[in-house]
Amino acid sequence: MTHFFLLSQPLIALAFSRLVAERNRLVVSRRLRCAASFSRNRRRRG
């Protein structure tokens, strides 16, 4: 049991880090898209 736990620990950490990285990438891309559309709208209005 403990041997399996020790073996699965890095896999869990890797999966968790990949999940967090994916979520961060989605958030950052959404924020960048919002900022780009915002600046574009400001430029068009100005």
PDB file of N, CA and C in Angstrom:
ATOM      1  N   MET A   1       0.843  -1.200   0.000  1.00  0.00           N
ATOM      2  CA  MET A   1       0.000   0.000   0.000  1.00  0.00           C
ATOM      3  C   MET A   1       0.882   1.255   0.000  1.00  0.00           C
ATOM      4  N   THR A   2       1.829   1.318   0.925  1.00  0.00           N
ATOM      5  CA  THR A   2       2.686   2.497   0.978  1.00  0.00           C
ATOM      6  C   THR A   2       3.586   2.565  -0.246  1.00  0.00           C
ATOM      7  N   HIS A   3       3.987   1.392  -0.749  1.00  0.00           N
ATOM      8  CA  HIS A   3       4.829   1.384  -1.944  1.00  0.00           C
ATOM      9  C   HIS A   3       4.050   1.946  -3.134  1.00  0.00           C
ATOM     10  N   PHE A   4       2.807   1.518  -3.271  1.00  0.00           N
ATOM     11  CA  PHE A   4       1.970   2.044  -4.348  1.00  0.00           C
ATOM     12  C   PHE A   4       1.741   3.543  -4.172  1.00  0.00           C
ATOM     13  N   PHE A   5       1.571   3.965  -2.931  1.00  0.00           N
ATOM     14  CA  PHE A   5       1.365   5.390  -2.656  1.00  0.00           C
ATOM     15  C   PHE A   5       2.591   6.197  -3.058  1.00  0.00           C
ATOM     16  N   LEU A   6       3.773   5.700  -2.701  1.00  0.00           N
ATOM     17  CA  LEU A   6       5.001   6.405  -3.058  1.00  0.00           C
ATOM     18  C   LEU A   6       5.190   6.442  -4.564  1.00  0.00           C
ATOM     19  N   LEU A   7       4.782   5.388  -5.246  1.00  0.00           N
ATOM     20  CA  LEU A   7       4.924   5.365  -6.696  1.00  0.00           C
ATOM     21  C   LEU A   7       3.924   6.317  -7.355  1.00  0.00           C
ATOM     22  N   SER A   8       2.732   6.415  -6.791  1.00  0.00           N
ATOM     23  CA  SER A   8       1.696   7.226  -7.431  1.00  0.00           C
ATOM     24  C   SER A   8       1.825   8.705  -7.076  1.00  0.00           C
ATOM     25  N   GLN A   9       2.643   9.030  -6.079  1.00  0.00           N
ATOM     26  CA  GLN A   9       2.766  10.429  -5.657  1.00  0.00           C
ATOM     27  C   GLN A   9       3.262  11.347  -6.778  1.00  0.00           C
ATOM     28  N   PRO A  10       4.355  11.024  -7.469  1.00  0.00           N
ATOM     29  CA  PRO A  10       4.807  11.906  -8.567  1.00  0.00           C
ATOM     30  C   PRO A  10       3.783  11.984  -9.689  1.00  0.00           C
ATOM     31  N   LEU A  11       3.078  10.897  -9.952  1.00  0.00           N
ATOM     32  CA  LEU A  11       2.062  10.936 -11.008  1.00  0.00           C
ATOM     33  C   LEU A  11       0.937  11.888 -10.632  1.00  0.00           C
ATOM     34  N   ILE A  12       0.550  11.858  -9.368  1.00  0.00           N
ATOM     35  CA  ILE A  12      -0.507  12.762  -8.911  1.00  0.00           C
ATOM     36  C   ILE A  12      -0.030  14.214  -9.008  1.00  0.00           C
ATOM     37  N   ALA A  13       1.213  14.434  -8.599  1.00  0.00           N
ATOM     38  CA  ALA A  13       1.749  15.792  -8.658  1.00  0.00           C
ATOM     39  C   ALA A  13       1.827  16.279 -10.103  1.00  0.00           C
ATOM     40  N   LEU A  14       2.253  15.395 -10.993  1.00  0.00           N
ATOM     41  CA  LEU A  14       2.370  15.767 -12.405  1.00  0.00           C
ATOM     42  C   LEU A  14       0.999  16.087 -12.982  1.00  0.00           C
ATOM     43  N   ALA A  15       0.016  15.250 -12.699  1.00  0.00           N
ATOM     44  CA  ALA A  15      -1.333  15.476 -13.219  1.00  0.00           C
ATOM     45  C   ALA A  15      -1.905  16.784 -12.660  1.00  0.00           C
ATOM     46  N   PHE A  16      -1.662  17.034 -11.372  1.00  0.00           N
ATOM     47  CA  PHE A  16      -2.187  18.252 -10.760  1.00  0.00           C
ATOM     48  C   PHE A  16      -1.542  19.492 -11.366  1.00  0.00           C
ATOM     49  N   SER A  17      -0.219  19.420 -11.557  1.00  0.00           N
ATOM     50  CA  SER A  17       0.474  20.579 -12.133  1.00  0.00           C
ATOM     51  C   SER A  17       0.023  20.826 -13.571  1.00  0.00           C
ATOM     52  N   ARG A  18      -0.215  19.738 -14.309  1.00  0.00           N
ATOM     53  CA  ARG A  18      -0.695  19.906 -15.690  1.00  0.00           C
ATOM     54  C   ARG A  18      -2.083  20.523 -15.695  1.00  0.00           C
ATOM     55  N   LEU A  19      -2.926  20.102 -14.756  1.00  0.00           N
ATOM     56  CA  LEU A  19      -4.281  20.648 -14.665  1.00  0.00           C
ATOM     57  C   LEU A  19      -4.221  22.144 -14.350  1.00  0.00           C
ATOM     58  N   VAL A  20      -3.382  22.508 -13.390  1.00  0.00           N
ATOM     59  CA  VAL A  20      -3.265  23.915 -13.002  1.00  0.00           C
ATOM     60  C   VAL A  20      -2.703  24.745 -14.148  1.00  0.00           C
ATOM     61  N   ALA A  21      -1.712  24.188 -14.859  1.00  0.00           N
ATOM     62  CA  ALA A  21      -1.130  24.926 -15.979  1.00  0.00           C
ATOM     63  C   ALA A  21      -2.174  25.146 -17.078  1.00  0.00           C
ATOM     64  N   GLU A  22      -2.987  24.121 -17.329  1.00  0.00           N
ATOM     65  CA  GLU A  22      -4.020  24.253 -18.357  1.00  0.00           C
ATOM     66  C   GLU A  22      -5.029  25.329 -17.969  1.00  0.00           C
ATOM     67  N   ARG A  23      -5.427  25.313 -16.694  1.00  0.00           N
ATOM     68  CA  ARG A  23      -6.395  26.307 -16.237  1.00  0.00           C
ATOM     69  C   ARG A  23      -5.809  27.710 -16.308  1.00  0.00           C
ATOM     70  N   ASN A  24      -4.544  27.851 -15.900  1.00  0.00           N
ATOM     71  CA  ASN A  24      -3.896  29.168 -15.957  1.00  0.00           C
ATOM     72  C   ASN A  24      -3.787  29.655 -17.397  1.00  0.00           C
ATOM     73  N   ARG A  25      -3.488  28.719 -18.322  1.00  0.00           N
ATOM     74  CA  ARG A  25      -3.369  29.116 -19.727  1.00  0.00           C
ATOM     75  C   ARG A  25      -4.716  29.598 -20.254  1.00  0.00           C
ATOM     76  N   LEU A  26      -5.793  28.909 -19.863  1.00  0.00           N
ATOM     77  CA  LEU A  26      -7.117  29.339 -20.304  1.00  0.00           C
ATOM     78  C   LEU A  26      -7.451  30.724 -19.757  1.00  0.00           C
ATOM     79  N   VAL A  27      -7.147  30.938 -18.474  1.00  0.00           N
ATOM     80  CA  VAL A  27      -7.459  32.227 -17.855  1.00  0.00           C
ATOM     81  C   VAL A  27      -6.649  33.337 -18.507  1.00  0.00           C
ATOM     82  N   VAL A  28      -5.364  33.076 -18.736  1.00  0.00           N
ATOM     83  CA  VAL A  28      -4.497  34.106 -19.322  1.00  0.00           C
ATOM     84  C   VAL A  28      -4.932  34.431 -20.745  1.00  0.00           C
ATOM     85  N   SER A  29      -5.288  33.399 -21.525  1.00  0.00           N
ATOM     86  CA  SER A  29      -5.704  33.655 -22.902  1.00  0.00           C
ATOM     87  C   SER A  29      -7.010  34.444 -22.915  1.00  0.00           C
ATOM     88  N   ARG A  30      -7.903  34.124 -21.984  1.00  0.00           N
ATOM     89  CA  ARG A  30      -9.178  34.854 -21.935  1.00  0.00           C
ATOM     90  C   ARG A  30      -8.932  36.303 -21.560  1.00  0.00           C
ATOM     91  N   ARG A  31      -8.005  36.507 -20.583  1.00  0.00           N
ATOM     92  CA  ARG A  31      -7.713  37.875 -20.158  1.00  0.00           C
ATOM     93  C   ARG A  31      -7.062  38.673 -21.280  1.00  0.00           C
ATOM     94  N   LEU A  32      -6.149  38.019 -22.007  1.00  0.00           N
ATOM     95  CA  LEU A  32      -5.489  38.707 -23.121  1.00  0.00           C
ATOM     96  C   LEU A  32      -6.503  39.060 -24.205  1.00  0.00           C
ATOM     97  N   ARG A  33      -7.440  38.136 -24.473  1.00  0.00           N
ATOM     98  CA  ARG A  33      -8.447  38.397 -25.488  1.00  0.00           C
ATOM     99  C   ARG A  33      -9.326  39.565 -25.059  1.00  0.00           C
ATOM    100  N   CYS A  34      -9.690  39.603 -23.760  1.00  0.00           N
ATOM    101  CA  CYS A  34     -10.512  40.703 -23.258  1.00  0.00           C
ATOM    102  C   CYS A  34      -9.765  42.021 -23.390  1.00  0.00           C
ATOM    103  N   ALA A  35      -8.477  42.017 -23.039  1.00  0.00           N
ATOM    104  CA  ALA A  35      -7.689  43.252 -23.123  1.00  0.00           C
ATOM    105  C   ALA A  35      -7.554  43.695 -24.570  1.00  0.00           C
ATOM    106  N   ALA A  36      -7.356  42.749 -25.479  1.00  0.00           N
ATOM    107  CA  ALA A  36      -7.202  43.111 -26.894  1.00  0.00           C
ATOM    108  C   ALA A  36      -8.504  43.712 -27.426  1.00  0.00           C
ATOM    109  N   SER A  37      -9.635  43.097 -27.105  1.00  0.00           N
ATOM    110  CA  SER A  37     -10.910  43.628 -27.583  1.00  0.00           C
ATOM    111  C   SER A  37     -11.191  44.993 -26.953  1.00  0.00           C
ATOM    112  N   PHE A  38     -10.800  45.147 -25.681  1.00  0.00           N
ATOM    113  CA  PHE A  38     -11.022  46.424 -25.008  1.00  0.00           C
ATOM    114  C   PHE A  38     -10.216  47.536 -25.669  1.00  0.00           C
ATOM    115  N   SER A  39      -8.936  47.274 -25.937  1.00  0.00           N
ATOM    116  CA  SER A  39      -8.092  48.289 -26.571  1.00  0.00           C
ATOM    117  C   SER A  39      -8.588  48.579 -27.991  1.00  0.00           C
ATOM    118  N   ARG A  40      -9.048  47.526 -28.681  1.00  0.00           N
ATOM    119  CA  ARG A  40      -9.544  47.723 -30.041  1.00  0.00           C
ATOM    120  C   ARG A  40     -10.795  48.612 -30.017  1.00  0.00           C
ATOM    121  N   ASN A  41     -11.690  48.351 -29.049  1.00  0.00           N
ATOM    122  CA  ASN A  41     -12.893  49.171 -28.956  1.00  0.00           C
ATOM    123  C   ASN A  41     -12.552  50.609 -28.615  1.00  0.00           C
ATOM    124  N   ARG A  42     -11.577  50.801 -27.707  1.00  0.00           N
ATOM    125  CA  ARG A  42     -11.192  52.163 -27.353  1.00  0.00           C
ATOM    126  C   ARG A  42     -10.615  52.885 -28.554  1.00  0.00           C
ATOM    127  N   ARG A  43      -9.799  52.178 -29.334  1.00  0.00           N
ATOM    128  CA  ARG A  43      -9.186  52.827 -30.489  1.00  0.00           C
ATOM    129  C   ARG A  43     -10.260  53.171 -31.517  1.00  0.00           C
ATOM    130  N   ARG A  44     -11.220  52.270 -31.708  1.00  0.00           N
ATOM    131  CA  ARG A  44     -12.259  52.529 -32.701  1.00  0.00           C
ATOM    132  C   ARG A  44     -13.113  53.723 -32.267  1.00  0.00           C
ATOM    133  N   ARG A  45     -13.416  53.798 -30.950  1.00  0.00           N
ATOM    134  CA  ARG A  45     -14.247  54.884 -30.475  1.00  0.00           C
ATOM    135  C   ARG A  45     -13.489  56.202 -30.550  1.00  0.00           C
ATOM    136  N   GLY A  46     -12.182  56.170 -30.254  1.00  0.00           N
ATOM    137  CA  GLY A  46     -11.396  57.402 -30.282  1.00  0.00           C
ATOM    138  C   GLY A  46     -11.193  57.865 -31.708  1.00  0.00           C
TER     139      GLY A  46
END
